[in-house]
Backbone as ProteinMPNN parsed JSONL, in Angstrom:
{"seq_chain_A": "XXXXXXXXXXXXXXXXXXXXXXXXXXXXXXXXXXXXXXXXXXXXXXXXXXXXXXXXXXXXXXXXXXXXXXXXXXXXXXXXXXXXXX", "coords_chain_A": {"N_chain_A": [[0.811, -1.193, 0.0], [1.917, 1.227, 0.814], [4.039, 1.655, -1.046], [2.559, 1.791, -3.426], [1.067, 4.057, -2.866], [3.099, 6.007, -2.914], [3.819, 5.91, -5.638], [1.427, 6.732, -6.862], [1.151, 9.306, -5.746], [3.417, 10.575, -6.792], [2.688, 10.541, -9.441], [0.77, 12.408, -9.491], [-1.741, 11.771, -8.573], [-3.484, 12.508, -6.146], [-5.792, 11.776, -4.667], [-5.875, 8.988, -4.986], [-3.419, 8.34, -3.815], [-3.939, 9.19, -1.225], [-5.888, 7.321, -0.426], [-4.376, 4.938, -0.48], [-2.229, 5.49, 1.324], [-3.708, 5.997, 3.626], [-4.831, 3.494, 4.197], [-2.464, 2.044, 4.528], [-1.492, 3.292, 6.816], [-3.442, 2.594, 8.674], [-2.852, -0.09, 8.893], [-0.203, -0.121, 9.835], [0.579, 2.112, 11.402], [2.848, 3.643, 11.072], [5.322, 6.186, 11.41], [6.516, 7.13, 9.062], [4.623, 6.647, 7.104], [2.592, 8.263, 8.095], [3.776, 10.778, 7.796], [3.812, 10.951, 5.006], [1.073, 10.917, 4.556], [0.381, 13.394, 5.66], [1.672, 15.074, 3.84], [0.188, 14.511, 1.533], [-2.379, 15.364, 2.315], [-1.809, 18.091, 2.528], [-1.135, 18.691, -0.15], [-3.6, 18.247, -1.32], [-5.056, 20.338, -0.437], [-6.103, 20.257, 2.148], [-5.748, 21.495, 4.897], [-6.424, 21.257, 7.651], [-6.581, 18.485, 8.187], [-3.962, 17.874, 7.511], [-2.538, 19.297, 9.491], [-3.432, 17.952, 11.777], [-2.297, 15.385, 11.402], [0.388, 16.123, 11.39], [0.682, 17.151, 13.963], [0.547, 14.817, 15.468], [2.883, 13.586, 14.565], [4.799, 15.433, 15.492], [4.767, 14.947, 18.19], [6.169, 12.636, 18.548], [8.963, 11.183, 19.974], [10.869, 9.714, 18.757], [11.377, 10.663, 16.26], [13.596, 11.47, 13.668], [16.052, 14.136, 13.601], [16.345, 15.516, 11.121], [13.943, 14.922, 9.816], [12.206, 15.993, 11.665], [12.615, 18.727, 11.308], [11.544, 19.063, 8.74], [8.895, 18.381, 9.262], [8.208, 20.427, 11.054], [8.415, 22.689, 9.358], [6.421, 22.166, 7.402], [4.232, 22.032, 9.105], [4.097, 24.673, 10.087], [3.51, 26.019, 7.697], [1.029, 24.873, 7.021], [-0.576, 25.434, 9.297], [-0.845, 28.133, 9.01], [-2.77, 28.284, 7.146], [-5.084, 27.628, 8.354], [-7.946, 28.683, 9.987], [-9.332, 29.982, 13.032], [-12.353, 30.065, 14.852], [-13.871, 32.248, 17.028]], "CA_chain_A": [[0.0, 0.0, 0.0], [2.791, 2.393, 0.898], [4.713, 1.851, -2.337], [1.545, 2.22, -4.395], [0.774, 5.445, -2.519], [4.186, 6.84, -3.438], [3.702, 5.968, -7.096], [0.266, 7.561, -7.193], [1.455, 10.693, -5.381], [4.38, 11.088, -7.776], [1.975, 10.683, -10.709], [-0.207, 13.482, -9.339], [-3.044, 11.243, -8.158], [-3.572, 12.723, -4.709], [-6.886, 10.993, -4.064], [-5.427, 7.6, -4.946], [-2.36, 8.265, -2.809], [-4.594, 9.31, 0.072], [-6.516, 6.034, -0.106], [-3.34, 3.943, -0.202], [-1.525, 5.84, 2.559], [-4.641, 5.827, 4.745], [-4.893, 2.066, 4.515], [-1.144, 1.654, 5.044], [-1.382, 3.779, 8.19], [-4.309, 1.738, 9.487], [-2.169, -1.367, 9.086], [1.127, -0.049, 10.437], [0.775, 3.295, 12.252], [4.237, 4.048, 10.893], [5.545, 7.621, 11.237], [6.836, 7.415, 7.658], [3.337, 6.688, 6.398], [1.879, 9.456, 8.566], [4.417, 11.919, 7.137], [3.32, 11.0, 3.633], [-0.334, 11.326, 4.627], [0.372, 14.849, 5.871], [2.044, 15.698, 2.56], [-0.945, 14.373, 0.615], [-3.416, 16.293, 2.784], [-1.357, 19.42, 2.145], [-1.252, 18.82, -1.612], [-5.022, 18.242, -1.674], [-5.701, 21.52, 0.123], [-6.803, 19.883, 3.375], [-4.792, 21.873, 5.938], [-6.799, 20.769, 8.985], [-6.141, 17.094, 8.256], [-2.493, 17.895, 7.511], [-2.1, 19.738, 10.819], [-3.691, 16.867, 12.731], [-1.263, 14.368, 11.199], [1.671, 16.698, 11.786], [0.713, 17.232, 15.426], [0.895, 13.479, 15.941], [4.312, 13.395, 14.28], [5.596, 16.295, 16.362], [4.782, 14.378, 19.537], [7.012, 11.442, 18.577], [10.343, 11.452, 20.377], [11.761, 8.925, 17.909], [11.502, 11.293, 14.952], [14.955, 11.99, 13.419], [16.138, 15.601, 13.548], [16.109, 16.007, 9.759], [12.504, 14.83, 9.546], [11.552, 16.934, 12.576], [12.681, 20.04, 10.659], [10.56, 19.043, 7.648], [7.568, 18.391, 9.893], [7.999, 21.779, 11.586], [8.193, 23.608, 8.235], [5.098, 21.914, 6.833], [3.265, 22.401, 10.141], [3.976, 26.133, 10.076], [2.807, 26.413, 6.473], [-0.371, 24.445, 7.062], [-1.319, 26.159, 10.343], [-1.142, 29.484, 8.505], [-3.922, 28.145, 6.258], [-6.224, 27.228, 9.168], [-8.509, 29.769, 10.789], [-10.112, 29.588, 14.199], [-13.53, 30.909, 15.089], [-14.103, 32.484, 18.455]], "C_chain_A": [[0.859, 1.264, 0.0], [3.452, 2.682, -0.447], [3.747, 2.344, -3.402], [1.166, 3.68, -4.141], [1.829, 6.397, -3.044], [4.092, 7.009, -4.942], [2.56, 6.899, -7.488], [0.534, 9.03, -6.886], [2.395, 11.317, -6.41], [3.768, 11.26, -9.161], [0.917, 11.784, -10.645], [-1.593, 13.025, -8.953], [-3.153, 11.32, -6.636], [-4.642, 11.893, -4.031], [-6.503, 9.517, -3.949], [-4.355, 7.399, -3.888], [-2.953, 8.337, -1.411], [-5.221, 7.981, 0.5], [-5.467, 4.995, 0.277], [-2.61, 4.236, 1.104], [-2.436, 5.686, 3.78], [-4.719, 4.373, 5.166], [-3.563, 1.578, 5.086], [-0.987, 2.103, 6.491], [-2.27, 2.973, 9.134], [-3.602, 0.432, 9.835], [-0.889, -1.259, 9.912], [1.328, 1.029, 11.491], [2.221, 3.771, 12.233], [4.351, 5.563, 10.74], [5.857, 8.008, 9.792], [5.548, 7.522, 6.847], [2.572, 7.938, 6.805], [2.457, 10.721, 7.95], [3.9, 12.061, 5.7], [1.839, 11.358, 3.58], [-0.435, 12.839, 4.79], [0.696, 15.584, 4.583], [0.897, 15.637, 1.559], [-2.061, 15.322, 1.019], [-3.067, 17.725, 2.375], [-1.555, 19.649, 0.648], [-2.708, 18.892, -2.062], [-5.77, 19.446, -1.11], [-6.558, 21.209, 1.337], [-5.909, 20.199, 4.579], [-5.154, 21.362, 7.328], [-6.335, 19.325, 9.166], [-4.615, 17.019, 8.284], [-1.961, 18.268, 8.887], [-2.315, 18.637, 11.85], [-2.629, 15.772, 12.612], [0.09, 14.879, 11.689], [1.784, 16.851, 13.298], [1.079, 15.882, 16.035], [2.376, 13.214, 15.721], [5.195, 14.206, 15.218], [5.735, 15.733, 17.764], [5.709, 13.167, 19.655], [8.455, 11.804, 18.942], [11.341, 10.73, 19.475], [11.982, 9.541, 16.526], [12.916, 11.837, 14.763], [14.939, 13.507, 13.254], [15.836, 16.162, 12.165], [14.622, 15.984, 9.44], [11.738, 15.817, 10.43], [11.535, 18.339, 11.974], [11.673, 20.127, 9.516], [9.142, 19.113, 8.194], [7.251, 19.795, 10.395], [7.676, 22.766, 10.454], [6.806, 23.408, 7.627], [4.009, 22.296, 7.827], [3.033, 23.912, 10.138], [3.208, 26.608, 8.844], [1.329, 26.073, 6.553], [-1.173, 25.168, 8.149], [-1.651, 27.567, 9.892], [-2.371, 29.467, 7.588], [-5.202, 27.774, 7.013], [-6.672, 28.408, 10.015], [-9.22, 29.185, 12.007], [-11.249, 30.576, 14.383], [-13.723, 31.029, 16.591], [-15.484, 33.03, 18.678]], "O_chain_A": [[0.575, 2.231, -0.707], [3.429, 3.815, -0.927], [4.088, 3.222, -4.194], [0.968, 4.447, -5.083], [1.506, 7.467, -3.559], [4.262, 8.111, -5.465], [2.723, 7.756, -8.355], [0.184, 9.904, -7.679], [2.189, 12.451, -6.843], [4.273, 12.04, -9.969], [0.244, 12.059, -11.639], [-2.536, 13.814, -9.001], [-2.942, 10.333, -5.932], [-4.425, 11.364, -2.94], [-6.776, 8.877, -2.934], [-4.374, 6.413, -3.151], [-2.513, 7.621, -0.511], [-5.094, 7.572, 1.654], [-5.646, 4.256, 1.246], [-2.394, 3.329, 1.907], [-1.976, 5.286, 4.849], [-4.677, 4.06, 6.356], [-3.545, 0.784, 6.026], [-0.413, 1.381, 7.305], [-1.883, 2.703, 10.272], [-3.743, -0.084, 10.943], [-0.525, -2.203, 10.614], [2.163, 0.874, 12.382], [2.75, 4.24, 13.241], [3.559, 6.167, 10.016], [5.497, 9.099, 9.352], [5.417, 8.402, 5.997], [1.971, 8.602, 5.961], [1.711, 11.641, 7.614], [3.592, 13.164, 5.248], [1.4, 12.034, 2.65], [-1.247, 13.487, 4.13], [0.074, 16.598, 4.266], [0.658, 16.594, 0.823], [-2.631, 16.01, 0.172], [-3.933, 18.477, 1.928], [-2.081, 20.683, 0.235], [-3.016, 19.525, -3.071], [-6.982, 19.563, -1.287], [-7.61, 21.817, 1.538], [-5.373, 19.288, 5.21], [-4.257, 21.061, 8.115], [-5.756, 18.987, 10.199], [-4.044, 16.195, 8.998], [-1.039, 17.63, 9.394], [-1.459, 18.418, 12.707], [-2.12, 15.289, 13.624], [0.844, 14.144, 12.328], [2.871, 16.696, 13.855], [1.834, 15.817, 17.005], [3.049, 12.674, 16.599], [6.224, 13.717, 15.684], [6.716, 16.013, 18.452], [5.998, 12.724, 20.766], [9.08, 12.636, 18.284], [12.518, 11.09, 19.431], [12.711, 8.976, 15.711], [13.397, 12.591, 15.609], [13.942, 14.086, 12.823], [15.146, 17.174, 12.044], [14.099, 16.932, 8.854], [10.745, 16.403, 9.999], [10.549, 19.061, 12.116], [11.019, 21.156, 9.344], [8.292, 19.819, 7.652], [6.147, 20.296, 10.184], [6.765, 23.583, 10.584], [6.097, 24.38, 7.366], [2.971, 22.827, 7.433], [1.891, 24.367, 10.183], [2.358, 27.494, 8.938], [0.477, 26.886, 6.196], [-2.344, 25.482, 7.934], [-2.641, 28.142, 10.345], [-2.942, 30.516, 7.292], [-6.265, 27.621, 6.412], [-5.86, 29.051, 10.679], [-9.652, 28.032, 11.997], [-11.114, 31.767, 14.103], [-13.735, 30.036, 17.318], [-15.867, 33.294, 19.818]]}, "name": "protein", "num_of_chains": 1, "seq": "XXXXXXXXXXXXXXXXXXXXXXXXXXXXXXXXXXXXXXXXXXXXXXXXXXXXXXXXXXXXXXXXXXXXXXXXXXXXXXXXXXXXXX"}
């Protein structure tokens, strides 16, 4: 599922990639899959879903420093696209 998701994402099929990565995450709960889900949500213009995935990633202590920087950058970009209502 993960490999198919990568192929679909690279071919520009965000919806297909979302379906494959979602199923892969259900099966594995892997941070790598969650990172790719966040990227797909971002590409599909779903910042709330992207932020939710990224918040989960940010909480992981096992995340490598290089990936943590990528997560932080995408998180900042996506949170700027989310509004709150008071």
